Amino acid sequence: MFLIFILLAVVVAALSGLPGILLRRSDDGGERISSISMVCAACMGLIGAVGGLLGYNGKSLALKWPAVGGGSVGLDALSAFFLVPVFLIGGMGAVYGLSYWPHRRHPVSGLRLRFFWGMLVAGMALLIIARHAMIFLLGWEIMAFSAFFLVTAEGHRIASRQAGWIYLISTHVSVLALFALFAIWRHVTGSFNMTPAAPQALSQGVTALCMVLVLVGFGLKAGVMPLHFWLPGAHANAPSHVSAIMSGVVIKTGIYGMIRWSALLPDVPVAWGALVLLLGALSGVLGVLFALGQHDFKRLLAYHSVENIGIILMGFGVALLGRAVQRPEWVTLGFGACLLHVWNHGLFKPLLFFCAGAVMRVTGTRQMDQLGGLAKRMPWTAAAFLVGAVAICGLPPLNGFVSEWLLYLGLLKGAVGTAGGALAALVGVPTLALIGALALACFVK
């Protein structure tokens, strides 16, 4: 039943932009109908996601797809978890866009933006419930092309066009890696179904190759350092509510892909857990260092996306290490930190981008050096930005602190009992503390 709610939400979201296209361009009623449709889709999707989180998952739904032997979609707790920010920010961003990108000011780009906004949400939801590689890839491509048209909404600006094309190239390098992953999976398992492989189905070499393709294919989408090159330009030059959904939600599909596909592998060596942990530490530290050097506040927020993806990856790395050495407490704390930070970042980063859009709308600039004294003119925006800044710095009592504290516990727990765990803690704990300190300095600026 709850899977049906998700499928209905996918259809309604995909069609939500049509009223604006079909109605007269001089009429702003289409944007209201589109926004209402998107909010309805978000409500249906959230109902389905909450049902999945509560365990009312039901059976997978088979779809006829003769070319590849059929396919299926399904709802489990992991899918439901990632669907919550998709529909939450999808609905909120549609409402925000009514004032930020109204039809009367953007009669042409506004139509395109609302249409591809719905398609973006539909594509993300589809890939998250996919249980077949081809359906997964269909959702991935819908998401990728929709994001390109959203980033280039201001196509008359050279910076927007450049950012869009760099994003499109990177996302299709990602697709090539996923094609290779699916082909190998089909060869060794005999099926495109996303079900766990038998213990002896994959050799160590094939497992290593699959992990490389997982890290490249999904790491590009997530913006993992050094595969982040598309991210600052795309997030800085897109409309602010597009930046919000790309930073808070779209890049998390890369994290979802890593978790989903690594769970299908029969075993993960210790080296891969260590590699993911190191990539997370690298992304976290370099992301916040690059953010410190920015004067454009949207680029600053974009680099903080790289930083927070690093924190999420560190939690994932701890979980993989725990799985490799059969330490369930590491797995619990690592995945707890990883998944909770997915939600946390999906809340405070859109909030910060929404605030940035409000500042741009009033001042007409993204350069922090030209700004000052805005708290008196924009007290509600200042208060909201303060909440987001405290959360992203990982300060108590807000949500960013909770997930980072779980990661500290996971790293410190790993330091007891094994040399590998002690080494992970030796690297991870100071790195996480450094990230927090630098983030605080950045947001004080």
Short mmCIF file of C-alpha atoms in Angstrom, two decimals:
data_model
loop_
_atom_site.label_atom_id
_atom_site.label_comp_id
_atom_site.label_asym_id
_atom_site.label_seq_id
_atom_site.Cartn_x
_atom_site.Cartn_y
_atom_site.Cartn_z
CA MET A 1 0.00 0.00 0.00
CA PHE A 2 2.70 2.51 0.98
CA LEU A 3 4.68 1.66 -2.15
CA ILE A 4 1.61 2.69 -4.16
CA PHE A 5 1.72 6.09 -2.41
CA ILE A 6 5.34 6.48 -3.53
CA LEU A 7 4.51 5.53 -7.13
CA LEU A 8 1.59 7.97 -7.19
CA ALA A 9 3.89 10.67 -5.82
CA VAL A 10 6.41 9.94 -8.60
CA VAL A 11 3.72 10.32 -11.28
CA VAL A 12 2.20 13.50 -9.79
CA ALA A 13 5.65 15.08 -9.33
CA ALA A 14 6.64 14.26 -12.92
CA LEU A 15 3.44 15.88 -14.22
CA SER A 16 3.41 18.84 -11.83
CA GLY A 17 5.14 21.20 -14.27
CA LEU A 18 2.71 20.63 -17.13
CA PRO A 19 0.02 23.17 -16.02
CA GLY A 20 2.50 26.00 -16.38
CA ILE A 21 3.38 24.87 -19.89
CA LEU A 22 -0.18 24.20 -21.06
CA LEU A 23 -1.71 27.40 -19.69
CA ARG A 24 -1.02 30.78 -21.26
CA ARG A 25 2.42 32.21 -20.58
CA SER A 26 0.89 35.49 -19.51
CA ASP A 27 -1.07 33.70 -16.78
CA ASP A 28 0.62 33.07 -13.41
CA GLY A 29 -2.07 30.57 -12.37
CA GLY A 30 -0.02 27.76 -13.86
CA GLU A 31 2.79 28.22 -11.35
CA ARG A 32 0.35 28.01 -8.46
CA ILE A 33 -1.20 24.82 -9.83
CA SER A 34 2.28 23.38 -10.38
CA SER A 35 3.33 24.21 -6.82
CA ILE A 36 0.11 22.78 -5.35
CA SER A 37 0.62 19.60 -7.39
CA MET A 38 4.20 19.33 -6.16
CA VAL A 39 3.09 19.79 -2.55
CA CYS A 40 0.44 17.07 -3.01
CA ALA A 41 3.09 14.75 -4.46
CA ALA A 42 5.37 15.53 -1.51
CA CYS A 43 2.59 14.73 0.99
CA MET A 44 1.83 11.40 -0.70
CA GLY A 45 5.52 10.56 -0.86
CA LEU A 46 6.06 11.40 2.81
CA ILE A 47 3.10 9.22 3.81
CA GLY A 48 4.63 6.33 1.89
CA ALA A 49 8.11 6.98 3.32
CA VAL A 50 6.83 7.12 6.90
CA GLY A 51 5.00 3.85 6.33
CA GLY A 52 8.23 2.31 5.08
CA LEU A 53 10.15 3.57 8.10
CA LEU A 54 7.55 2.06 10.42
CA GLY A 55 8.00 -1.32 8.76
CA TYR A 56 4.88 -1.43 6.60
CA ASN A 57 6.91 -2.21 3.52
CA GLY A 58 4.77 -4.75 1.71
CA LYS A 59 5.97 -6.78 -1.24
CA SER A 60 8.01 -5.54 -4.17
CA LEU A 61 6.00 -4.63 -7.25
CA ALA A 62 7.04 -6.32 -10.49
CA LEU A 63 7.06 -4.24 -13.67
CA LYS A 64 6.99 -5.65 -17.20
CA TRP A 65 10.09 -4.73 -19.13
CA PRO A 66 10.57 -7.39 -21.84
CA ALA A 67 13.90 -6.09 -23.15
CA VAL A 68 15.69 -6.96 -19.90
CA GLY A 69 13.44 -9.67 -18.51
CA GLY A 70 11.23 -7.48 -16.35
CA GLY A 71 12.02 -5.37 -13.32
CA SER A 72 10.72 -4.41 -9.92
CA VAL A 73 10.43 -1.59 -7.43
CA GLY A 74 10.24 -1.96 -3.68
CA LEU A 75 10.19 -0.10 -0.39
CA ASP A 76 12.37 -0.92 2.58
CA ALA A 77 13.67 1.10 5.51
CA LEU A 78 16.76 2.33 3.64
CA SER A 79 14.71 3.55 0.67
CA ALA A 80 12.14 5.15 2.98
CA PHE A 81 14.91 6.93 4.88
CA PHE A 82 16.29 8.57 1.73
CA LEU A 83 12.83 9.34 0.36
CA VAL A 84 12.00 11.63 3.30
CA PRO A 85 14.38 14.48 2.29
CA VAL A 86 13.52 13.99 -1.40
CA PHE A 87 9.85 14.76 -0.86
CA LEU A 88 10.30 17.19 2.05
CA ILE A 89 12.69 19.52 0.23
CA GLY A 90 10.89 18.88 -3.07
CA GLY A 91 7.67 20.27 -1.61
CA MET A 92 9.27 23.10 0.35
CA GLY A 93 11.40 24.23 -2.60
CA ALA A 94 8.35 24.41 -4.86
CA VAL A 95 6.67 26.77 -2.40
CA TYR A 96 9.86 28.84 -1.98
CA GLY A 97 10.11 29.20 -5.76
CA LEU A 98 6.74 30.96 -5.97
CA SER A 99 8.30 34.11 -4.53
CA TYR A 100 11.94 33.57 -5.40
CA TRP A 101 11.45 32.69 -9.09
CA PRO A 102 7.95 34.02 -9.93
CA HIS A 103 6.33 33.75 -13.33
CA ARG A 104 6.00 37.51 -13.75
CA ARG A 105 9.79 37.99 -13.50
CA HIS A 106 10.88 34.81 -15.28
CA PRO A 107 8.11 33.91 -17.75
CA VAL A 108 10.27 31.57 -19.88
CA SER A 109 12.85 30.08 -17.52
CA GLY A 110 10.19 29.78 -14.81
CA LEU A 111 8.18 27.32 -16.93
CA ARG A 112 11.26 25.19 -17.55
CA LEU A 113 12.34 25.34 -13.94
CA ARG A 114 9.00 24.17 -12.55
CA PHE A 115 8.73 21.34 -15.09
CA PHE A 116 12.22 19.98 -14.44
CA TRP A 117 11.85 20.49 -10.68
CA GLY A 118 9.04 17.91 -10.68
CA MET A 119 11.01 15.61 -12.99
CA LEU A 120 14.05 15.86 -10.68
CA VAL A 121 12.01 14.79 -7.65
CA ALA A 122 10.36 11.99 -9.64
CA GLY A 123 13.71 10.70 -10.92
CA MET A 124 15.28 10.62 -7.47
CA ALA A 125 12.29 8.82 -5.95
CA LEU A 126 12.28 6.27 -8.78
CA LEU A 127 15.94 5.35 -8.44
CA ILE A 128 15.61 5.03 -4.66
CA ILE A 129 12.77 2.48 -4.92
CA ALA A 130 14.33 0.63 -7.88
CA ARG A 131 15.15 -3.04 -7.36
CA HIS A 132 16.43 -3.56 -10.89
CA ALA A 133 19.52 -2.02 -12.47
CA MET A 134 17.72 -0.68 -15.55
CA ILE A 135 14.99 1.00 -13.51
CA PHE A 136 17.69 2.44 -11.26
CA LEU A 137 19.49 3.80 -14.33
CA LEU A 138 16.25 5.25 -15.73
CA GLY A 139 15.68 7.22 -12.53
CA TRP A 140 19.35 8.24 -12.48
CA GLU A 141 19.20 9.65 -16.01
CA ILE A 142 15.94 11.52 -15.37
CA MET A 143 17.56 13.07 -12.30
CA ALA A 144 20.78 13.93 -14.19
CA PHE A 145 19.14 15.66 -17.15
CA SER A 146 16.62 17.48 -14.97
CA ALA A 147 19.42 18.84 -12.76
CA PHE A 148 21.26 20.08 -15.86
CA PHE A 149 18.26 22.11 -17.03
CA LEU A 150 17.75 23.47 -13.51
CA VAL A 151 21.39 24.55 -13.13
CA THR A 152 21.23 26.33 -16.52
CA ALA A 153 17.95 28.12 -15.76
CA GLU A 154 19.79 31.41 -16.34
CA GLY A 155 21.16 30.28 -19.69
CA HIS A 156 21.99 33.83 -20.75
CA ARG A 157 24.81 33.88 -18.16
CA ILE A 158 28.08 32.34 -19.28
CA ALA A 159 28.87 31.11 -15.76
CA SER A 160 25.56 29.22 -15.60
CA ARG A 161 26.12 27.57 -18.97
CA GLN A 162 29.66 26.55 -18.07
CA ALA A 163 28.59 25.13 -14.71
CA GLY A 164 25.78 23.20 -16.40
CA TRP A 165 28.00 21.62 -19.03
CA ILE A 166 30.69 20.66 -16.51
CA TYR A 167 27.95 19.06 -14.40
CA LEU A 168 26.55 17.19 -17.43
CA ILE A 169 29.96 15.83 -18.41
CA SER A 170 30.73 14.66 -14.87
CA THR A 171 27.34 13.00 -14.40
CA HIS A 172 27.75 11.04 -17.61
CA VAL A 173 31.23 9.89 -16.65
CA SER A 174 29.40 8.63 -13.56
CA VAL A 175 26.85 6.86 -15.79
CA LEU A 176 29.64 5.13 -17.73
CA ALA A 177 31.01 3.75 -14.48
CA LEU A 178 27.51 2.56 -13.51
CA PHE A 179 27.06 0.87 -16.90
CA ALA A 180 30.26 -1.05 -16.27
CA LEU A 181 29.07 -1.96 -12.76
CA PHE A 182 25.71 -3.22 -14.06
CA ALA A 183 27.39 -5.23 -16.84
CA ILE A 184 29.72 -6.95 -14.39
CA TRP A 185 26.82 -7.61 -12.03
CA ARG A 186 24.80 -9.18 -14.86
CA HIS A 187 27.77 -11.32 -15.87
CA VAL A 188 28.52 -12.74 -12.43
CA THR A 189 24.96 -13.06 -11.08
CA GLY A 190 23.01 -13.71 -14.28
CA SER A 191 20.50 -10.96 -13.49
CA PHE A 192 20.01 -7.20 -13.35
CA ASN A 193 18.06 -7.59 -10.11
CA MET A 194 19.47 -5.67 -7.16
CA THR A 195 19.58 -8.60 -4.76
CA PRO A 196 22.57 -9.71 -2.64
CA ALA A 197 25.05 -11.92 -4.44
CA ALA A 198 25.75 -15.45 -3.22
CA PRO A 199 28.83 -15.74 -0.95
CA GLN A 200 30.95 -17.46 -3.61
CA ALA A 201 29.58 -15.62 -6.65
CA LEU A 202 32.24 -12.87 -6.73
CA SER A 203 35.97 -13.40 -6.59
CA GLN A 204 38.16 -10.96 -4.69
CA GLY A 205 39.22 -9.30 -7.94
CA VAL A 206 35.63 -8.83 -9.12
CA THR A 207 34.63 -7.50 -5.69
CA ALA A 208 37.49 -4.96 -5.82
CA LEU A 209 36.50 -3.89 -9.34
CA CYS A 210 32.87 -3.44 -8.27
CA MET A 211 33.94 -1.32 -5.30
CA VAL A 212 36.10 0.90 -7.56
CA LEU A 213 33.15 1.43 -9.90
CA VAL A 214 30.85 2.11 -6.94
CA LEU A 215 33.23 4.74 -5.56
CA VAL A 216 33.77 6.43 -8.94
CA GLY A 217 30.19 6.22 -10.22
CA PHE A 218 28.49 7.31 -7.03
CA GLY A 219 31.38 9.38 -5.68
CA LEU A 220 31.12 11.75 -8.66
CA LYS A 221 27.46 12.38 -7.91
CA ALA A 222 28.14 12.81 -4.19
CA GLY A 223 30.96 15.31 -4.81
CA VAL A 224 33.62 13.30 -2.97
CA MET A 225 37.05 14.92 -3.08
CA PRO A 226 38.77 14.83 -5.62
CA LEU A 227 35.67 14.11 -7.77
CA HIS A 228 33.97 17.32 -6.60
CA PHE A 229 35.06 19.58 -9.48
CA TRP A 230 31.53 20.08 -10.84
CA LEU A 231 29.92 20.91 -7.51
CA PRO A 232 30.99 24.48 -6.52
CA GLY A 233 30.09 26.01 -9.88
CA ALA A 234 26.77 24.19 -10.20
CA HIS A 235 25.58 25.04 -6.70
CA ALA A 236 26.76 28.64 -6.88
CA ASN A 237 25.20 29.48 -10.25
CA ALA A 238 21.87 27.66 -9.95
CA PRO A 239 18.80 29.43 -8.52
CA SER A 240 18.98 29.22 -4.73
CA HIS A 241 16.16 26.70 -4.25
CA VAL A 242 17.81 24.53 -6.92
CA SER A 243 21.09 24.82 -5.00
CA ALA A 244 19.17 23.77 -1.88
CA ILE A 245 17.79 20.56 -3.37
CA MET A 246 21.03 19.70 -5.17
CA SER A 247 23.13 20.18 -2.04
CA GLY A 248 20.66 18.77 0.45
CA VAL A 249 19.22 15.91 -1.59
CA VAL A 250 20.65 15.23 -5.07
CA ILE A 251 24.21 14.55 -3.94
CA LYS A 252 22.83 12.14 -1.31
CA THR A 253 21.70 9.80 -4.11
CA GLY A 254 25.41 9.09 -4.50
CA ILE A 255 25.57 8.09 -0.83
CA TYR A 256 22.42 5.97 -1.27
CA GLY A 257 24.02 4.22 -4.24
CA MET A 258 27.19 3.44 -2.29
CA ILE A 259 25.24 1.99 0.64
CA ARG A 260 22.77 0.03 -1.51
CA TRP A 261 25.34 -1.52 -3.83
CA SER A 262 27.95 -2.26 -1.16
CA ALA A 263 25.23 -4.13 0.75
CA LEU A 264 24.78 -6.41 -2.28
CA LEU A 265 28.42 -7.54 -2.18
CA PRO A 266 29.02 -10.74 -0.17
CA ASP A 267 32.01 -9.28 1.69
CA VAL A 268 33.98 -6.06 1.90
CA PRO A 269 37.70 -6.19 2.75
CA VAL A 270 39.14 -4.07 5.54
CA ALA A 271 41.11 -2.05 2.99
CA TRP A 272 37.93 -0.71 1.41
CA GLY A 273 36.55 0.46 4.72
CA ALA A 274 39.84 2.21 5.42
CA LEU A 275 39.83 3.79 1.94
CA VAL A 276 36.30 5.16 2.38
CA LEU A 277 37.25 6.55 5.80
CA LEU A 278 40.33 8.26 4.34
CA LEU A 279 38.32 9.69 1.41
CA GLY A 280 35.81 11.04 3.91
CA ALA A 281 38.56 12.66 5.99
CA LEU A 282 40.12 14.18 2.85
CA SER A 283 36.78 15.56 1.65
CA GLY A 284 35.94 16.95 5.07
CA VAL A 285 39.19 18.80 5.67
CA LEU A 286 39.80 20.11 2.13
CA GLY A 287 36.13 21.02 1.68
CA VAL A 288 36.11 23.29 4.71
CA LEU A 289 39.54 24.73 3.84
CA PHE A 290 38.33 25.72 0.38
CA ALA A 291 35.18 27.16 1.96
CA LEU A 292 37.28 29.40 4.21
CA GLY A 293 38.84 31.06 1.18
CA GLN A 294 35.56 31.99 -0.52
CA HIS A 295 34.07 35.46 -0.80
CA ASP A 296 30.97 34.33 -2.70
CA PHE A 297 28.65 32.97 0.01
CA LYS A 298 26.97 30.44 -2.31
CA ARG A 299 30.34 28.96 -3.28
CA LEU A 300 31.18 28.89 0.43
CA LEU A 301 28.03 26.85 1.09
CA ALA A 302 28.83 24.62 -1.89
CA TYR A 303 32.24 23.68 -0.49
CA HIS A 304 30.58 22.90 2.83
CA SER A 305 28.58 20.28 0.95
CA VAL A 306 31.89 18.58 0.12
CA GLU A 307 32.84 18.84 3.79
CA ASN A 308 29.61 17.25 5.01
CA ILE A 309 29.75 14.49 2.42
CA GLY A 310 33.16 13.78 3.95
CA ILE A 311 31.60 13.44 7.42
CA ILE A 312 28.94 11.10 6.01
CA LEU A 313 31.62 9.00 4.29
CA MET A 314 33.62 8.75 7.51
CA GLY A 315 30.60 7.20 9.20
CA PHE A 316 30.13 4.85 6.24
CA GLY A 317 33.82 3.90 6.42
CA VAL A 318 33.52 3.03 10.12
CA ALA A 319 30.51 0.83 9.30
CA LEU A 320 32.41 -0.94 6.50
CA LEU A 321 35.36 -1.55 8.83
CA GLY A 322 32.99 -3.00 11.41
CA ARG A 323 31.44 -5.28 8.79
CA ALA A 324 34.87 -6.43 7.60
CA VAL A 325 36.12 -7.33 11.10
CA GLN A 326 32.69 -8.46 12.38
CA ARG A 327 32.27 -5.75 14.99
CA PRO A 328 28.50 -5.00 15.06
CA GLU A 329 28.88 -2.03 17.43
CA TRP A 330 31.07 -0.27 14.83
CA VAL A 331 28.48 -1.00 12.16
CA THR A 332 25.66 0.38 14.32
CA LEU A 333 27.46 3.58 15.31
CA GLY A 334 28.98 4.12 11.86
CA PHE A 335 25.72 3.69 9.98
CA GLY A 336 23.89 5.65 12.65
CA ALA A 337 26.23 8.61 12.17
CA CYS A 338 26.22 8.27 8.38
CA LEU A 339 22.45 8.07 7.93
CA LEU A 340 21.56 10.61 10.61
CA HIS A 341 23.93 13.12 9.03
CA VAL A 342 22.24 12.49 5.67
CA TRP A 343 19.01 13.74 7.24
CA ASN A 344 20.69 16.50 9.25
CA HIS A 345 22.57 17.91 6.27
CA GLY A 346 19.40 17.57 4.20
CA LEU A 347 17.70 19.94 6.65
CA PHE A 348 20.26 22.60 7.55
CA LYS A 349 21.89 22.99 4.12
CA PRO A 350 18.62 23.79 2.27
CA LEU A 351 17.82 26.21 5.11
CA LEU A 352 21.13 27.99 4.52
CA PHE A 353 20.63 28.14 0.75
CA PHE A 354 17.07 29.45 1.21
CA CYS A 355 18.51 32.20 3.44
CA ALA A 356 21.22 32.91 0.86
CA GLY A 357 18.52 33.33 -1.79
CA ALA A 358 16.68 35.81 0.41
CA VAL A 359 19.88 37.85 0.87
CA MET A 360 20.55 37.81 -2.88
CA ARG A 361 16.99 38.90 -3.60
CA VAL A 362 17.32 41.95 -1.33
CA THR A 363 20.95 42.95 -1.96
CA GLY A 364 21.58 41.73 -5.51
CA THR A 365 25.03 40.35 -4.69
CA ARG A 366 26.68 37.14 -3.46
CA GLN A 367 29.91 38.85 -2.36
CA MET A 368 30.25 38.83 1.43
CA ASP A 369 32.77 41.69 1.38
CA GLN A 370 30.03 44.01 0.11
CA LEU A 371 27.52 43.03 2.77
CA GLY A 372 26.97 43.97 6.40
CA GLY A 373 24.34 45.06 8.89
CA LEU A 374 21.68 42.80 7.36
CA ALA A 375 20.40 41.46 10.68
CA LYS A 376 18.56 44.73 11.35
CA ARG A 377 16.92 44.76 7.90
CA MET A 378 16.26 40.99 7.73
CA PRO A 379 15.82 39.73 11.31
CA TRP A 380 13.91 36.54 10.40
CA THR A 381 16.48 35.58 7.77
CA ALA A 382 19.29 36.32 10.23
CA ALA A 383 17.70 34.12 12.90
CA ALA A 384 17.13 31.26 10.43
CA PHE A 385 20.70 31.52 9.14
CA LEU A 386 22.03 31.46 12.69
CA VAL A 387 20.15 28.21 13.36
CA GLY A 388 21.56 26.67 10.19
CA ALA A 389 25.08 27.88 10.96
CA VAL A 390 25.05 26.42 14.48
CA ALA A 391 23.76 23.13 13.10
CA ILE A 392 26.34 22.84 10.30
CA CYS A 393 29.18 23.61 12.74
CA GLY A 394 28.12 20.58 14.82
CA LEU A 395 27.43 22.62 17.95
CA PRO A 396 24.98 21.45 20.63
CA PRO A 397 22.06 21.29 21.00
CA LEU A 398 21.20 21.18 17.28
CA ASN A 399 21.04 18.16 14.99
CA GLY A 400 24.51 18.41 13.45
CA PHE A 401 26.05 17.77 16.86
CA VAL A 402 24.13 14.51 17.37
CA SER A 403 25.34 12.76 14.20
CA GLU A 404 28.93 13.94 14.68
CA TRP A 405 28.84 12.72 18.28
CA LEU A 406 27.75 9.27 17.06
CA LEU A 407 30.71 9.29 14.68
CA TYR A 408 33.07 10.18 17.54
CA LEU A 409 31.64 7.26 19.53
CA GLY A 410 32.11 4.90 16.59
CA LEU A 411 35.72 5.95 16.09
CA LEU A 412 36.55 5.74 19.80
CA LYS A 413 34.79 2.38 20.11
CA GLY A 414 36.93 1.11 17.27
CA ALA A 415 40.09 2.19 19.08
CA VAL A 416 39.51 -0.55 21.66
CA GLY A 417 40.47 -4.07 20.70
CA THR A 418 42.23 -3.92 17.31
CA ALA A 419 45.22 -2.13 15.86
CA GLY A 420 43.23 -1.20 12.75
CA GLY A 421 40.49 0.37 14.84
CA ALA A 422 43.04 2.33 16.84
CA LEU A 423 44.59 3.63 13.62
CA ALA A 424 41.15 4.65 12.31
CA ALA A 425 40.48 6.53 15.54
CA LEU A 426 43.91 8.14 15.40
CA VAL A 427 43.10 9.51 11.95
CA GLY A 428 39.38 10.11 12.32
CA VAL A 429 39.00 11.81 15.71
CA PRO A 430 41.50 14.67 15.17
CA THR A 431 40.21 15.09 11.60
CA LEU A 432 36.61 15.45 12.77
CA ALA A 433 37.67 17.92 15.47
CA LEU A 434 39.62 19.96 12.90
CA ILE A 435 36.63 20.02 10.54
CA GLY A 436 34.38 21.31 13.31
CA ALA A 437 36.82 24.05 14.33
CA LEU A 438 37.35 25.24 10.76
CA ALA A 439 33.61 25.18 10.03
CA LEU A 440 33.01 27.36 13.09
CA ALA A 441 35.63 29.85 11.91
CA CYS A 442 34.08 29.88 8.45
CA PHE A 443 30.54 30.61 9.65
CA VAL A 444 31.72 33.27 12.07
CA LYS A 445 32.99 35.01 8.93
#
